[in-house]
Amino acid sequence: MTWTPDQPIVSIHNVQKSFGALEVLKGISMDIMKGEVICIIGPSGSGKSTLIRCINALNDIQGGSITVEGQEVHDDNLDQLELRKKVGMVFQQYNLFPHKTALQNVMMAPLKVLKQNRADVEQRARALLKKVRLEGKENNYPGELSGGQQQRVAIARSLAMNPDVMLFDEVTAALDPETVKEVLVTIKDLAAEGMTCILVTHEMGFARELADHIYFTDKGVIVEHGPPATFFDNAQDPRTREFLSQVL
Amino acid sequence: MRASFYPKTRSTPPVKGALPVLLPYRSPQATQLSLHEKLFNGWTVLALMLGFAWIMVQQVWAQSGAAQQASVPDILLKWTPVLLKGFGFNVLISILSMAIGTVLGVGLGILQVSPVTATRRTAWLITQFFRNSPWLVLLFYCILLIPFEISVFGLDIPFPGWVKAVIGLSLPVMAYMSEYMRGAILSIPSGQWESADSLGFTRGQTMREVILPQTVKRLAPSWMNLYAVLTMATPLVSIVGVSDVMTLTRSALAAESRVDLLIPMYLYILSWFFIYCYPISRLTVRLERKFAVKL
């Protein structure tokens, strides 16, 4: 089956995941179309992060299926590199390589993994750093950058692989309130360009403004989902209402 | 999760999402030396050693009535060029053993976190075997087991005693290095592996490009400490018949046959080792302090 853009770019169907005896995901399903921005919210321990880590095979699953552009992710014969090129991921703790400068961090994967030409890669990396508003910080090491700046380098680093889908795992959770905004602006720019974004977030205002669809998870299941307007103003499930009353 | 991608330990897997840790409180005065730190340092040790030697020599001198013979410093000076050559040999042995041991140890350490169980176990076994064997016994084994020459394609490669000694000493160095390496690799936060994984790096690429460069800083202090320990262990080779500084000292003492020379001569050699190794250990401490804060 070849994938066409009118089909979901990421399709999650009845996914089950457990760590030992602990069942974390109990049958989660969602379809995400190209260019959509999806926010997954929910109390801690509800399996949000686990879910998006499953999308790029950082975690394995025990049941169900996840496809990206029609390609089954949890398949033993999967070409890992093909998946990595399609799906980029940004982590809560940035996870930049501390022994490389910002520019080198962005250039590393295209150079070493995709074996692209150095001059082209460098040109693209500089453009990406400019795009995340970090012009002039190319030669700084991650230790010399603020949390928000590091997180934007991490976003640029993922973008350097030209992914079709970006996963954001609580990317602002470790940041100061002032620097949260600069990272969110970067994500907003990306979304405006039509990048498919899947975010796990606690930034309700951001989710409301930017998301096309919001999923609320609790205890490993999707309790409720819908477009932001209906979700925030007209939540049906008591669990959703309780959660929203606490965070809003 | 691809099980084969992440480093393996024998017992427990690395803690997922290791948390940033609060650093211990450091008092602002810590950089200023206190009085006792000013008074008692490496050079005090050296001075004490020499002073102690002087007192001993005085007593033996008085007892032996050797006043009319050549003075002890003159004799020491006379033997210095020969002994220095021997000491140079010790340094050479230590450098070669360190080089061989480091290369082998780094390799063995990487194998200790291999995703293949058999490889991991074997590397662990080799490491533990050599790490828990007395250096002298290993040295004897090498001297006795390695033939004096090996023929490869009709070419005779000689193995003199000192080469065997270098190999013998490099084995424990390899084992210690292997353990340091394993520890350093496992001390890299798991997030580094995950982000490399998500960028499409293979396990080997992650190791080469991301993990190993970061272990260098963490390894430097223990590596230098190991070198100092190794240098101080090189006189062991005199027991297996290599003409190092200890062998030459004994010859010199035999040639002079004077009782009052024994203590100053050995102390003289001791101070050389001290002067060579003490700066290394000081530097190690400084590096440890420097790298301790950066996690």
CSV table of N, CA and C in Angstrom, one decimal, chain B residues 2 5 29 51 63 65 68 93 133 147-148 154 161 163 166-167 176 180 265 270 295:
chain,number,residue,atom,x,y,z
B,2,ARG,N,14.7,-0.1,20.6
B,2,ARG,CA,15.5,-1.1,20.0
B,2,ARG,C,16.5,-1.6,21.2
B,5,PHE,N,20.4,-1.2,20.9
B,5,PHE,CA,21.0,0.1,20.7
B,5,PHE,C,21.6,0.7,22.0
B,29,GLN,N,35.2,29.8,50.5
B,29,GLN,CA,36.6,29.8,50.9
B,29,GLN,C,37.4,28.6,50.4
B,51,GLY,N,65.4,14.5,55.1
B,51,GLY,CA,65.8,14.8,56.4
B,51,GLY,C,66.0,13.5,57.2
B,63,GLN,N,78.8,5.1,63.2
B,63,GLN,CA,79.1,3.7,63.7
B,63,GLN,C,80.1,3.0,62.9
B,65,GLY,N,82.5,4.3,61.2
B,65,GLY,CA,83.8,5.0,61.1
B,65,GLY,C,84.3,5.2,59.7
B,68,GLN,N,86.8,8.7,56.8
B,68,GLN,CA,87.9,9.1,55.8
B,68,GLN,C,87.6,8.6,54.4
B,93,ILE,N,59.3,1.8,30.0
B,93,ILE,CA,58.4,0.7,30.3
B,93,ILE,C,57.0,1.1,30.7
B,133,SER,N,44.2,-9.9,39.7
B,133,SER,CA,45.4,-10.7,39.8
B,133,SER,C,46.5,-9.8,40.3
B,147,PRO,N,57.5,-17.0,24.6
B,147,PRO,CA,58.9,-17.4,24.1
B,147,PRO,C,59.8,-16.3,23.8
B,148,PHE,N,61.1,-16.6,23.8
B,148,PHE,CA,62.1,-15.4,23.6
B,148,PHE,C,62.1,-14.9,22.2
B,154,GLY,N,58.8,-17.0,8.6
B,154,GLY,CA,60.2,-17.1,8.5
B,154,GLY,C,61.0,-16.0,9.1
B,161,GLY,N,63.4,-9.8,27.5
B,161,GLY,CA,62.7,-9.7,28.8
B,161,GLY,C,61.9,-8.4,29.0
B,163,VAL,N,60.5,-6.5,26.9
B,163,VAL,CA,59.2,-6.5,26.1
B,163,VAL,C,58.2,-7.3,26.8
B,166,VAL,N,56.8,-5.4,29.6
B,166,VAL,CA,55.9,-4.4,29.1
B,166,VAL,C,54.5,-5.0,28.9
B,167,ILE,N,54.5,-6.2,28.3
B,167,ILE,CA,53.2,-6.9,28.1
B,167,ILE,C,52.6,-7.3,29.4
B,176,TYR,N,42.1,-2.3,34.4
B,176,TYR,CA,41.6,-1.1,35.1
B,176,TYR,C,40.9,-0.2,34.1
B,180,TYR,N,37.2,1.5,34.0
B,180,TYR,CA,37.0,3.0,33.9
B,180,TYR,C,36.1,3.3,32.7
B,265,MET,N,71.0,5.7,49.2
B,265,MET,CA,70.8,5.3,47.8
B,265,MET,C,69.4,5.0,47.4
B,270,LEU,N,64.0,6.7,45.5
B,270,LEU,CA,62.6,7.0,45.9
B,270,LEU,C,62.2,8.4,45.6
B,295,LEU,N,28.4,18.2,34.6
B,295,LEU,CA,27.8,16.8,34.5
B,295,LEU,C,27.6,16.4,33.1
